[in-house]
Amino acid sequence: MAKDITPRDSDYARWYTDVVTRSTLADYSPVKGCMVIRPHGTALWENIQRGLDGMFKATGHENAYFPIFIPKSFLAREAEHVEGFAKECAIVTHTRLKAVEVDGRRTVVPDPESRLEEELIVRPTSETIIYSMFAKWIQSYRDLPILLNQWANVVRWEMRTRLFLRTTEFLWQEGHTAHATHEEAIEEARRMLEVYRTFAEEWLAIPVLTGTKTESEKFAGALTTYCIEALMQDGRALQAGTSHDLGQNFARAFDVKYQSAAGDWQHVWNTSWGVSTRLIGAVVMCHGDDDGLVLPPRVAPVQAVIVPIWRNESQREAVLAQGRALCERLVARGIATRLDERDNVNPGFKFADWELKGVPLRLELGPRDVEARQVVAASRLDRSKTKLGWDGLEEAVAAKLDEIQAGLFERARQRREQATRDVETWDEFLEAIEEGGFVRARFVPDPEVEAEIQQETRATVRLVPLDGADDPGPCIRTGRKASGRVVFARAY
Amino acid sequence: MAKDITPRDSDYARWYTDVVTRSTLADYSPVKGCMVIRPHGTALWENIQRGLDGMFKATGHENAYFPIFIPKSFLAREAEHVEGFAKECAIVTHTRLKAVEVDGRRTVVPDPESRLEEELIVRPTSETIIYSMFAKWIQSYRDLPILLNQWANVVRWEMRTRLFLRTTEFLWQEGHTAHATHEEAIEEARRMLEVYRTFAEEWLAIPVLTGTKTESEKFAGALTTYCIEALMQDGRALQAGTSHDLGQNFARAFDVKYQSAAGDWQHVWNTSWGVSTRLIGAVVMCHGDDDGLVLPPRVAPVQAVIVPIWRNESQREAVLAQGRALCERLVARGIATRLDERDNVNPGFKFADWELKGVPLRLELGPRDVEARQVVAASRLDRSKTKLGWDGLEEAVAAKLDEIQAGLFERARQRREQATRDVETWDEFLEAIEEGGFVRARFVPDPEVEAEIQQETRATVRLVPLDGADDPGPCIRTGRKASGRVVFARAY
């Protein structure tokens, strides 16, 4: 296992691609902009799904599944919504292939007779199709709230793609709810924002800021978009999840109404919220190093790997037998443990291989360890080594994993703190943006001004903090009176 | 809850649709041929997924995810394959919508400038895209076998659709493997057939026959298609799962080769195998009755429901308090239990509602039961009622559920035995097919003859039993010498 990964310092973008592909998280596919999520990446996504799904159910949501196709007219019904997605749609127009001869070669072409009367859009998001069903299911206030979630693939035609961060097809979950009042809908949107923050911080060990998007950055069709925003090691921000208060925009477009206890008919209030396989990109970029992935123990497909070490056949037998016994004990304790029994590669190769794949804890087991009834535990977080005795090994390994989980979060939090600064003038702003990181500046949100700033600096308003309105002063750009600071950064 | 379900006797097809929609498993969507899987149906599918996924992992498979789009030229590369799927493809041709005015009305149309150079097909199955990746990943015999599975949505444009049984989009899993030898591939295809048989019988309580498809019924591109075949209550067969020995057909089309230990290059041998949301249709049609769904306990989203019964407020408090305590105990034991606390409907309504939804066991809890420290358990299988004491309730309920699981299978098995007959002559064949069920007849498989028979009787060869070649005699239709019997039926 040659460490043929480009160092972060020399080319961060290439480092990212190297880590994702060499660690076998994902690979490029022959379909432009689409990736293949390989078993290691799929196992990581399944752990993320399991964690989130539990939190969705604990907050009263149920899963459902809606069609992948959206009739064109549905997408068009909410004006901002169609404008937001029109330029990145996969459009289905035909339903049959027909064999023809072109230049003497047999090939297949769409059969003109199979042209659809109305084109279908491969869902870029499912508000329209889901709320058309809500209109059918909701009659009375007794039918509310509806609290649904869908795990699905979606397609947004992207010009410049990057594995996990921005792909034409990606996997995600989209929550969709309907409520009797705006207050309830806002409460729901904020509750799910908090679920996302908790998940990012406690499961992925990624510290995030929470806030709202400005008008120019919000979801097409929302009243308010709440978001969690993370900072990557190169000082660029990454939007990691959004939760939308949709108001009654879609309810009006799809005539979703309920009869209140008093007997009158009202439009419902909707929310939607989603995170995607992009979270995997965030994990890679937040924690990875020049040796590869570093996975947070709570979502790592393999939490501990036992690497047996031997010089001759009789050692091999003894070491493997003990390795199997220890592996079984750890698995029985619920720790995802693998024993690397390969005999065509040496221990050094195995060390590098599992480091590349981001396994949080390596347990080395050689003949002398067997004699001393111990393993040598090497942490992927900081390479520290500790001897752990076989008695009570389960608890010791679980404690180590907790320590790594906490250490990863703390390292990322410190990195973010160091890369966050307050600026007071436009010159300070320019300098800070150039250095990277989160830049907190007083600002009066305004689409035109934001476009100018983005043009000049490539920075955007990442969010307006929920509690940030209490720090008035002049807007960094216009001098107008700002009520508080917003967070700027260059972003993925 | 009016029992407004069409009885099976009067119209089996309408009964089926009534049960699926009223039990809230699924609903029709505004997209032709596509359905919405509602929370009850999604929870059932998730349980089916969990069961199968565990069996796939136990047999050495890992999950991965491949793009939803297949370039047209990929589909066309295997001749039989493209012929099999050409007539039911969703074809993506454009990637942008453009606002235009038509008769003074603003609308959106596919932007001609966004026409794709090569059309993309929404996957009807993924052999081509997956094996193109295998070609990249496989070099040496050391890379084999590759044992992958994918959980995904697929699209096959269907003219006549029926909820779960035949929909334009459906959810499924597709296993894809590559092996060094044909023997290994055959062994794998048969192993997964056995996994499907076990799952159908032990989890879904559906007895199935196993065998191979004839040439005219096999998968487009396979050498041999193995299948499990179930019998529904109306005497029609349902193909419930298939496992394909693909030989080297796709390996040649996509040049998937490995270098053997001896140093020469060989094409790999592939298998693929899948089951889909169709299994939910099979569960409905195999076990359901005129009161609604009957779900096998092992996959039921709710295994037991506690219905509290009270006449006045003080009874209500006491009964609910006990209901909650019992519910907690059962949940702690791993039994999916729900307490129905609704106070706007009466117990009779609740009984009918949970029967409709197929919950295997109802636990009635009234004031007298509280006094006697018992519940009255009513089985969805046969409506039998048993009093169960609170002490050891967990074990008693678990035992009841096992009993219902076994009883469902046994009832279905007996029904199938009674509806399976051997026939010796063409007249007997015609009569038996008219009566419904599985008809075992000596037959020499031949596509033309099979087409004739289907034309005349609507019956097809469901399978050739794996061990059925030891019963020679004249072919039912042609008089030619047949080596044994095959199984005919009218099928979904």
JSON list of C-alpha atoms in Angstrom, two decimals, chain B residues 275-447:
[
{"chain": "B", "resi": 275, "resn": "VAL", "atom": "CA", "xyz": [-36.71, -9.63, -5.25]},
{"chain": "B", "resi": 276, "resn": "SER", "atom": "CA", "xyz": [-38.89, -6.55, -5.10]},
{"chain": "B", "resi": 277, "resn": "THR", "atom": "CA", "xyz": [-41.80, -4.76, -3.44]},
{"chain": "B", "resi": 278, "resn": "ARG", "atom": "CA", "xyz": [-43.85, -7.35, -5.34]},
{"chain": "B", "resi": 279, "resn": "LEU", "atom": "CA", "xyz": [-43.29, -9.52, -2.25]},
{"chain": "B", "resi": 280, "resn": "ILE", "atom": "CA", "xyz": [-45.71, -7.21, -0.44]},
{"chain": "B", "resi": 281, "resn": "GLY", "atom": "CA", "xyz": [-48.35, -8.03, -3.05]},
{"chain": "B", "resi": 282, "resn": "ALA", "atom": "CA", "xyz": [-47.61, -11.72, -2.48]},
{"chain": "B", "resi": 283, "resn": "VAL", "atom": "CA", "xyz": [-48.12, -11.33, 1.28]},
{"chain": "B", "resi": 284, "resn": "VAL", "atom": "CA", "xyz": [-51.44, -9.56, 0.73]},
{"chain": "B", "resi": 285, "resn": "MET", "atom": "CA", "xyz": [-52.73, -12.12, -1.75]},
{"chain": "B", "resi": 286, "resn": "CYS", "atom": "CA", "xyz": [-51.45, -15.20, 0.04]},
{"chain": "B", "resi": 287, "resn": "HIS", "atom": "CA", "xyz": [-52.72, -14.43, 3.56]},
{"chain": "B", "resi": 288, "resn": "GLY", "atom": "CA", "xyz": [-55.32, -11.65, 3.39]},
{"chain": "B", "resi": 289, "resn": "ASP", "atom": "CA", "xyz": [-59.04, -12.19, 3.98]},
{"chain": "B", "resi": 290, "resn": "ASP", "atom": "CA", "xyz": [-62.30, -10.29, 3.61]},
{"chain": "B", "resi": 291, "resn": "ASP", "atom": "CA", "xyz": [-61.47, -8.21, 6.69]},
{"chain": "B", "resi": 292, "resn": "GLY", "atom": "CA", "xyz": [-58.16, -7.01, 5.25]},
{"chain": "B", "resi": 293, "resn": "LEU", "atom": "CA", "xyz": [-54.49, -7.78, 5.62]},
{"chain": "B", "resi": 294, "resn": "VAL", "atom": "CA", "xyz": [-53.09, -10.68, 7.61]},
{"chain": "B", "resi": 295, "resn": "LEU", "atom": "CA", "xyz": [-49.40, -10.06, 8.20]},
{"chain": "B", "resi": 296, "resn": "PRO", "atom": "CA", "xyz": [-46.86, -12.72, 9.16]},
{"chain": "B", "resi": 297, "resn": "PRO", "atom": "CA", "xyz": [-45.55, -11.81, 12.66]},
{"chain": "B", "resi": 298, "resn": "ARG", "atom": "CA", "xyz": [-41.89, -11.87, 11.57]},
{"chain": "B", "resi": 299, "resn": "VAL", "atom": "CA", "xyz": [-42.37, -8.93, 9.20]},
{"chain": "B", "resi": 300, "resn": "ALA", "atom": "CA", "xyz": [-45.40, -7.18, 10.70]},
{"chain": "B", "resi": 301, "resn": "PRO", "atom": "CA", "xyz": [-44.64, -3.52, 11.57]},
{"chain": "B", "resi": 302, "resn": "VAL", "atom": "CA", "xyz": [-46.97, -3.92, 14.56]},
{"chain": "B", "resi": 303, "resn": "GLN", "atom": "CA", "xyz": [-46.97, -7.45, 15.96]},
{"chain": "B", "resi": 304, "resn": "ALA", "atom": "CA", "xyz": [-49.35, -6.90, 18.82]},
{"chain": "B", "resi": 305, "resn": "VAL", "atom": "CA", "xyz": [-51.82, -4.12, 19.54]},
{"chain": "B", "resi": 306, "resn": "ILE", "atom": "CA", "xyz": [-53.28, -3.48, 22.97]},
{"chain": "B", "resi": 307, "resn": "VAL", "atom": "CA", "xyz": [-56.85, -2.19, 22.75]},
{"chain": "B", "resi": 308, "resn": "PRO", "atom": "CA", "xyz": [-57.97, -0.72, 26.07]},
{"chain": "B", "resi": 309, "resn": "ILE", "atom": "CA", "xyz": [-61.67, -0.88, 26.85]},
{"chain": "B", "resi": 310, "resn": "TRP", "atom": "CA", "xyz": [-63.45, 1.41, 29.28]},
{"chain": "B", "resi": 311, "resn": "ARG", "atom": "CA", "xyz": [-66.93, 2.73, 30.04]},
{"chain": "B", "resi": 312, "resn": "ASN", "atom": "CA", "xyz": [-66.12, 5.70, 32.24]},
{"chain": "B", "resi": 313, "resn": "GLU", "atom": "CA", "xyz": [-63.30, 8.04, 33.12]},
{"chain": "B", "resi": 314, "resn": "SER", "atom": "CA", "xyz": [-62.06, 6.20, 36.20]},
{"chain": "B", "resi": 315, "resn": "GLN", "atom": "CA", "xyz": [-61.93, 2.91, 34.30]},
{"chain": "B", "resi": 316, "resn": "ARG", "atom": "CA", "xyz": [-60.14, 4.71, 31.50]},
{"chain": "B", "resi": 317, "resn": "GLU", "atom": "CA", "xyz": [-57.33, 5.84, 33.78]},
{"chain": "B", "resi": 318, "resn": "ALA", "atom": "CA", "xyz": [-56.82, 2.43, 35.32]},
{"chain": "B", "resi": 319, "resn": "VAL", "atom": "CA", "xyz": [-56.97, 0.55, 32.03]},
{"chain": "B", "resi": 320, "resn": "LEU", "atom": "CA", "xyz": [-54.65, 2.94, 30.22]},
{"chain": "B", "resi": 321, "resn": "ALA", "atom": "CA", "xyz": [-52.10, 2.86, 33.03]},
{"chain": "B", "resi": 322, "resn": "GLN", "atom": "CA", "xyz": [-51.99, -0.94, 32.89]},
{"chain": "B", "resi": 323, "resn": "GLY", "atom": "CA", "xyz": [-51.97, -0.88, 29.09]},
{"chain": "B", "resi": 324, "resn": "ARG", "atom": "CA", "xyz": [-48.92, 1.36, 29.10]},
{"chain": "B", "resi": 325, "resn": "ALA", "atom": "CA", "xyz": [-47.11, -0.86, 31.56]},
{"chain": "B", "resi": 326, "resn": "LEU", "atom": "CA", "xyz": [-47.82, -4.02, 29.55]},
{"chain": "B", "resi": 327, "resn": "CYS", "atom": "CA", "xyz": [-46.91, -2.29, 26.29]},
{"chain": "B", "resi": 328, "resn": "GLU", "atom": "CA", "xyz": [-43.54, -1.26, 27.73]},
{"chain": "B", "resi": 329, "resn": "ARG", "atom": "CA", "xyz": [-42.83, -4.79, 28.90]},
{"chain": "B", "resi": 330, "resn": "LEU", "atom": "CA", "xyz": [-43.60, -6.27, 25.47]},
{"chain": "B", "resi": 331, "resn": "VAL", "atom": "CA", "xyz": [-41.54, -3.63, 23.66]},
{"chain": "B", "resi": 332, "resn": "ALA", "atom": "CA", "xyz": [-38.63, -4.31, 26.04]},
{"chain": "B", "resi": 333, "resn": "ARG", "atom": "CA", "xyz": [-38.90, -7.98, 25.01]},
{"chain": "B", "resi": 334, "resn": "GLY", "atom": "CA", "xyz": [-38.47, -6.91, 21.37]},
{"chain": "B", "resi": 335, "resn": "ILE", "atom": "CA", "xyz": [-42.14, -7.34, 20.42]},
{"chain": "B", "resi": 336, "resn": "ALA", "atom": "CA", "xyz": [-43.39, -4.48, 18.22]},
{"chain": "B", "resi": 337, "resn": "THR", "atom": "CA", "xyz": [-46.38, -3.46, 20.33]},
{"chain": "B", "resi": 338, "resn": "ARG", "atom": "CA", "xyz": [-48.74, -0.51, 20.06]},
{"chain": "B", "resi": 339, "resn": "LEU", "atom": "CA", "xyz": [-51.24, 0.75, 22.62]},
{"chain": "B", "resi": 340, "resn": "ASP", "atom": "CA", "xyz": [-54.25, 2.28, 20.90]},
{"chain": "B", "resi": 341, "resn": "GLU", "atom": "CA", "xyz": [-55.06, 5.24, 23.15]},
{"chain": "B", "resi": 342, "resn": "ARG", "atom": "CA", "xyz": [-57.44, 7.00, 20.75]},
{"chain": "B", "resi": 343, "resn": "ASP", "atom": "CA", "xyz": [-60.48, 8.32, 22.53]},
{"chain": "B", "resi": 344, "resn": "ASN", "atom": "CA", "xyz": [-62.50, 9.51, 19.54]},
{"chain": "B", "resi": 345, "resn": "VAL", "atom": "CA", "xyz": [-63.32, 5.98, 18.33]},
{"chain": "B", "resi": 346, "resn": "ASN", "atom": "CA", "xyz": [-64.76, 2.99, 20.18]},
{"chain": "B", "resi": 347, "resn": "PRO", "atom": "CA", "xyz": [-63.13, -0.42, 20.74]},
{"chain": "B", "resi": 348, "resn": "GLY", "atom": "CA", "xyz": [-65.14, -2.05, 17.94]},
{"chain": "B", "resi": 349, "resn": "PHE", "atom": "CA", "xyz": [-63.78, 0.47, 15.49]},
{"chain": "B", "resi": 350, "resn": "LYS", "atom": "CA", "xyz": [-60.27, -0.17, 16.76]},
{"chain": "B", "resi": 351, "resn": "PHE", "atom": "CA", "xyz": [-60.68, -3.95, 16.42]},
{"chain": "B", "resi": 352, "resn": "ALA", "atom": "CA", "xyz": [-61.73, -3.59, 12.79]},
{"chain": "B", "resi": 353, "resn": "ASP", "atom": "CA", "xyz": [-59.03, -1.01, 12.07]},
{"chain": "B", "resi": 354, "resn": "TRP", "atom": "CA", "xyz": [-56.18, -3.21, 13.31]},
{"chain": "B", "resi": 355, "resn": "GLU", "atom": "CA", "xyz": [-57.66, -6.26, 11.61]},
{"chain": "B", "resi": 356, "resn": "LEU", "atom": "CA", "xyz": [-57.71, -4.31, 8.36]},
{"chain": "B", "resi": 357, "resn": "LYS", "atom": "CA", "xyz": [-54.04, -3.43, 8.91]},
{"chain": "B", "resi": 358, "resn": "GLY", "atom": "CA", "xyz": [-53.21, -7.10, 9.50]},
{"chain": "B", "resi": 359, "resn": "VAL", "atom": "CA", "xyz": [-51.81, -6.94, 13.05]},
{"chain": "B", "resi": 360, "resn": "PRO", "atom": "CA", "xyz": [-51.30, -10.61, 14.03]},
{"chain": "B", "resi": 361, "resn": "LEU", "atom": "CA", "xyz": [-52.33, -10.36, 17.67]},
{"chain": "B", "resi": 362, "resn": "ARG", "atom": "CA", "xyz": [-54.86, -8.11, 19.42]},
{"chain": "B", "resi": 363, "resn": "LEU", "atom": "CA", "xyz": [-54.71, -7.85, 23.19]},
{"chain": "B", "resi": 364, "resn": "GLU", "atom": "CA", "xyz": [-57.97, -6.66, 24.70]},
{"chain": "B", "resi": 365, "resn": "LEU", "atom": "CA", "xyz": [-57.73, -5.04, 28.10]},
{"chain": "B", "resi": 366, "resn": "GLY", "atom": "CA", "xyz": [-60.91, -4.07, 29.95]},
{"chain": "B", "resi": 367, "resn": "PRO", "atom": "CA", "xyz": [-61.68, -3.33, 33.63]},
{"chain": "B", "resi": 368, "resn": "ARG", "atom": "CA", "xyz": [-62.43, -6.97, 34.36]},
{"chain": "B", "resi": 369, "resn": "ASP", "atom": "CA", "xyz": [-59.17, -8.03, 32.75]},
{"chain": "B", "resi": 370, "resn": "VAL", "atom": "CA", "xyz": [-57.31, -5.58, 34.95]},
{"chain": "B", "resi": 371, "resn": "GLU", "atom": "CA", "xyz": [-59.02, -7.13, 37.95]},
{"chain": "B", "resi": 372, "resn": "ALA", "atom": "CA", "xyz": [-58.12, -10.65, 36.79]},
{"chain": "B", "resi": 373, "resn": "ARG", "atom": "CA", "xyz": [-54.60, -9.51, 35.81]},
{"chain": "B", "resi": 374, "resn": "GLN", "atom": "CA", "xyz": [-55.03, -10.83, 32.26]},
{"chain": "B", "resi": 375, "resn": "VAL", "atom": "CA", "xyz": [-55.53, -9.80, 28.63]},
{"chain": "B", "resi": 376, "resn": "VAL", "atom": "CA", "xyz": [-57.71, -11.45, 26.03]},
{"chain": "B", "resi": 377, "resn": "ALA", "atom": "CA", "xyz": [-55.54, -12.32, 23.03]},
{"chain": "B", "resi": 378, "resn": "ALA", "atom": "CA", "xyz": [-57.32, -12.53, 19.68]},
{"chain": "B", "resi": 379, "resn": "SER", "atom": "CA", "xyz": [-55.45, -14.15, 16.80]},
{"chain": "B", "resi": 380, "resn": "ARG", "atom": "CA", "xyz": [-55.73, -12.58, 13.34]},
{"chain": "B", "resi": 381, "resn": "LEU", "atom": "CA", "xyz": [-55.10, -16.03, 11.88]},
{"chain": "B", "resi": 382, "resn": "ASP", "atom": "CA", "xyz": [-58.27, -17.75, 13.03]},
{"chain": "B", "resi": 383, "resn": "ARG", "atom": "CA", "xyz": [-59.99, -15.29, 15.42]},
{"chain": "B", "resi": 384, "resn": "SER", "atom": "CA", "xyz": [-59.40, -17.68, 18.32]},
{"chain": "B", "resi": 385, "resn": "LYS", "atom": "CA", "xyz": [-59.34, -15.96, 21.70]},
{"chain": "B", "resi": 386, "resn": "THR", "atom": "CA", "xyz": [-57.14, -16.94, 24.64]},
{"chain": "B", "resi": 387, "resn": "LYS", "atom": "CA", "xyz": [-56.75, -15.42, 28.08]},
{"chain": "B", "resi": 388, "resn": "LEU", "atom": "CA", "xyz": [-53.15, -14.61, 28.91]},
{"chain": "B", "resi": 389, "resn": "GLY", "atom": "CA", "xyz": [-52.07, -13.75, 32.47]},
{"chain": "B", "resi": 390, "resn": "TRP", "atom": "CA", "xyz": [-49.81, -10.76, 33.09]},
{"chain": "B", "resi": 391, "resn": "ASP", "atom": "CA", "xyz": [-47.13, -12.92, 34.69]},
{"chain": "B", "resi": 392, "resn": "GLY", "atom": "CA", "xyz": [-44.93, -14.18, 31.88]},
{"chain": "B", "resi": 393, "resn": "LEU", "atom": "CA", "xyz": [-46.96, -12.24, 29.30]},
{"chain": "B", "resi": 394, "resn": "GLU", "atom": "CA", "xyz": [-43.86, -11.61, 27.17]},
{"chain": "B", "resi": 395, "resn": "GLU", "atom": "CA", "xyz": [-43.26, -15.33, 26.67]},
{"chain": "B", "resi": 396, "resn": "ALA", "atom": "CA", "xyz": [-46.93, -16.07, 26.09]},
{"chain": "B", "resi": 397, "resn": "VAL", "atom": "CA", "xyz": [-47.22, -13.35, 23.43]},
{"chain": "B", "resi": 398, "resn": "ALA", "atom": "CA", "xyz": [-43.99, -14.45, 21.73]},
{"chain": "B", "resi": 399, "resn": "ALA", "atom": "CA", "xyz": [-45.29, -18.02, 21.67]},
{"chain": "B", "resi": 400, "resn": "LYS", "atom": "CA", "xyz": [-48.62, -16.88, 20.23]},
{"chain": "B", "resi": 401, "resn": "LEU", "atom": "CA", "xyz": [-46.82, -14.98, 17.49]},
{"chain": "B", "resi": 402, "resn": "ASP", "atom": "CA", "xyz": [-44.73, -18.07, 16.64]},
{"chain": "B", "resi": 403, "resn": "GLU", "atom": "CA", "xyz": [-47.92, -20.09, 16.53]},
{"chain": "B", "resi": 404, "resn": "ILE", "atom": "CA", "xyz": [-49.55, -17.60, 14.15]},
{"chain": "B", "resi": 405, "resn": "GLN", "atom": "CA", "xyz": [-46.44, -17.54, 11.95]},
{"chain": "B", "resi": 406, "resn": "ALA", "atom": "CA", "xyz": [-46.47, -21.36, 11.71]},
{"chain": "B", "resi": 407, "resn": "GLY", "atom": "CA", "xyz": [-50.23, -21.46, 11.26]},
{"chain": "B", "resi": 408, "resn": "LEU", "atom": "CA", "xyz": [-50.15, -19.01, 8.37]},
{"chain": "B", "resi": 409, "resn": "PHE", "atom": "CA", "xyz": [-47.53, -21.05, 6.57]},
{"chain": "B", "resi": 410, "resn": "GLU", "atom": "CA", "xyz": [-49.39, -24.30, 7.17]},
{"chain": "B", "resi": 411, "resn": "ARG", "atom": "CA", "xyz": [-52.68, -22.87, 5.92]},
{"chain": "B", "resi": 412, "resn": "ALA", "atom": "CA", "xyz": [-51.01, -21.57, 2.77]},
{"chain": "B", "resi": 413, "resn": "ARG", "atom": "CA", "xyz": [-49.19, -24.86, 2.25]},
{"chain": "B", "resi": 414, "resn": "GLN", "atom": "CA", "xyz": [-52.38, -26.88, 2.52]},
{"chain": "B", "resi": 415, "resn": "ARG", "atom": "CA", "xyz": [-54.15, -24.51, 0.16]},
{"chain": "B", "resi": 416, "resn": "ARG", "atom": "CA", "xyz": [-51.35, -24.96, -2.35]},
{"chain": "B", "resi": 417, "resn": "GLU", "atom": "CA", "xyz": [-51.33, -28.76, -2.00]},
{"chain": "B", "resi": 418, "resn": "GLN", "atom": "CA", "xyz": [-55.05, -28.84, -2.65]},
{"chain": "B", "resi": 419, "resn": "ALA", "atom": "CA", "xyz": [-54.61, -26.65, -5.69]},
{"chain": "B", "resi": 420, "resn": "THR", "atom": "CA", "xyz": [-51.76, -28.67, -7.22]},
{"chain": "B", "resi": 421, "resn": "ARG", "atom": "CA", "xyz": [-52.54, -31.56, -9.49]},
{"chain": "B", "resi": 422, "resn": "ASP", "atom": "CA", "xyz": [-50.87, -33.91, -11.93]},
{"chain": "B", "resi": 423, "resn": "VAL", "atom": "CA", "xyz": [-52.50, -34.27, -15.32]},
{"chain": "B", "resi": 424, "resn": "GLU", "atom": "CA", "xyz": [-51.78, -36.77, -18.05]},
{"chain": "B", "resi": 425, "resn": "THR", "atom": "CA", "xyz": [-53.79, -35.63, -21.04]},
{"chain": "B", "resi": 426, "resn": "TRP", "atom": "CA", "xyz": [-54.47, -32.35, -22.84]},
{"chain": "B", "resi": 427, "resn": "ASP", "atom": "CA", "xyz": [-58.14, -32.46, -21.84]},
{"chain": "B", "resi": 428, "resn": "GLU", "atom": "CA", "xyz": [-57.24, -32.93, -18.21]},
{"chain": "B", "resi": 429, "resn": "PHE", "atom": "CA", "xyz": [-54.80, -30.08, -18.61]},
{"chain": "B", "resi": 430, "resn": "LEU", "atom": "CA", "xyz": [-57.45, -27.71, -19.97]},
{"chain": "B", "resi": 431, "resn": "GLU", "atom": "CA", "xyz": [-59.82, -28.59, -17.18]},
{"chain": "B", "resi": 432, "resn": "ALA", "atom": "CA", "xyz": [-57.18, -28.20, -14.47]},
{"chain": "B", "resi": 433, "resn": "ILE", "atom": "CA", "xyz": [-55.99, -24.83, -15.80]},
{"chain": "B", "resi": 434, "resn": "GLU", "atom": "CA", "xyz": [-59.58, -23.62, -15.84]},
{"chain": "B", "resi": 435, "resn": "GLU", "atom": "CA", "xyz": [-59.92, -24.59, -12.18]},
{"chain": "B", "resi": 436, "resn": "GLY", "atom": "CA", "xyz": [-56.74, -22.73, -11.24]},
{"chain": "B", "resi": 437, "resn": "GLY", "atom": "CA", "xyz": [-53.71, -23.74, -9.23]},
{"chain": "B", "resi": 438, "resn": "PHE", "atom": "CA", "xyz": [-50.46, -25.44, -10.17]},
{"chain": "B", "resi": 439, "resn": "VAL", "atom": "CA", "xyz": [-50.78, -28.03, -12.91]},
{"chain": "B", "resi": 440, "resn": "ARG", "atom": "CA", "xyz": [-47.95, -30.56, -13.19]},
{"chain": "B", "resi": 441, "resn": "ALA", "atom": "CA", "xyz": [-47.71, -32.01, -16.67]},
{"chain": "B", "resi": 442, "resn": "ARG", "atom": "CA", "xyz": [-45.09, -33.73, -18.80]},
{"chain": "B", "resi": 443, "resn": "PHE", "atom": "CA", "xyz": [-43.83, -31.25, -21.32]},
{"chain": "B", "resi": 444, "resn": "VAL", "atom": "CA", "xyz": [-40.94, -30.67, -23.70]},
{"chain": "B", "resi": 445, "resn": "PRO", "atom": "CA", "xyz": [-40.09, -26.98, -23.38]},
{"chain": "B", "resi": 446, "resn": "ASP", "atom": "CA", "xyz": [-40.31, -25.20, -26.73]},
{"chain": "B", "resi": 447, "resn": "PRO", "atom": "CA", "xyz": [-40.95, -21.46, -27.18]}
]
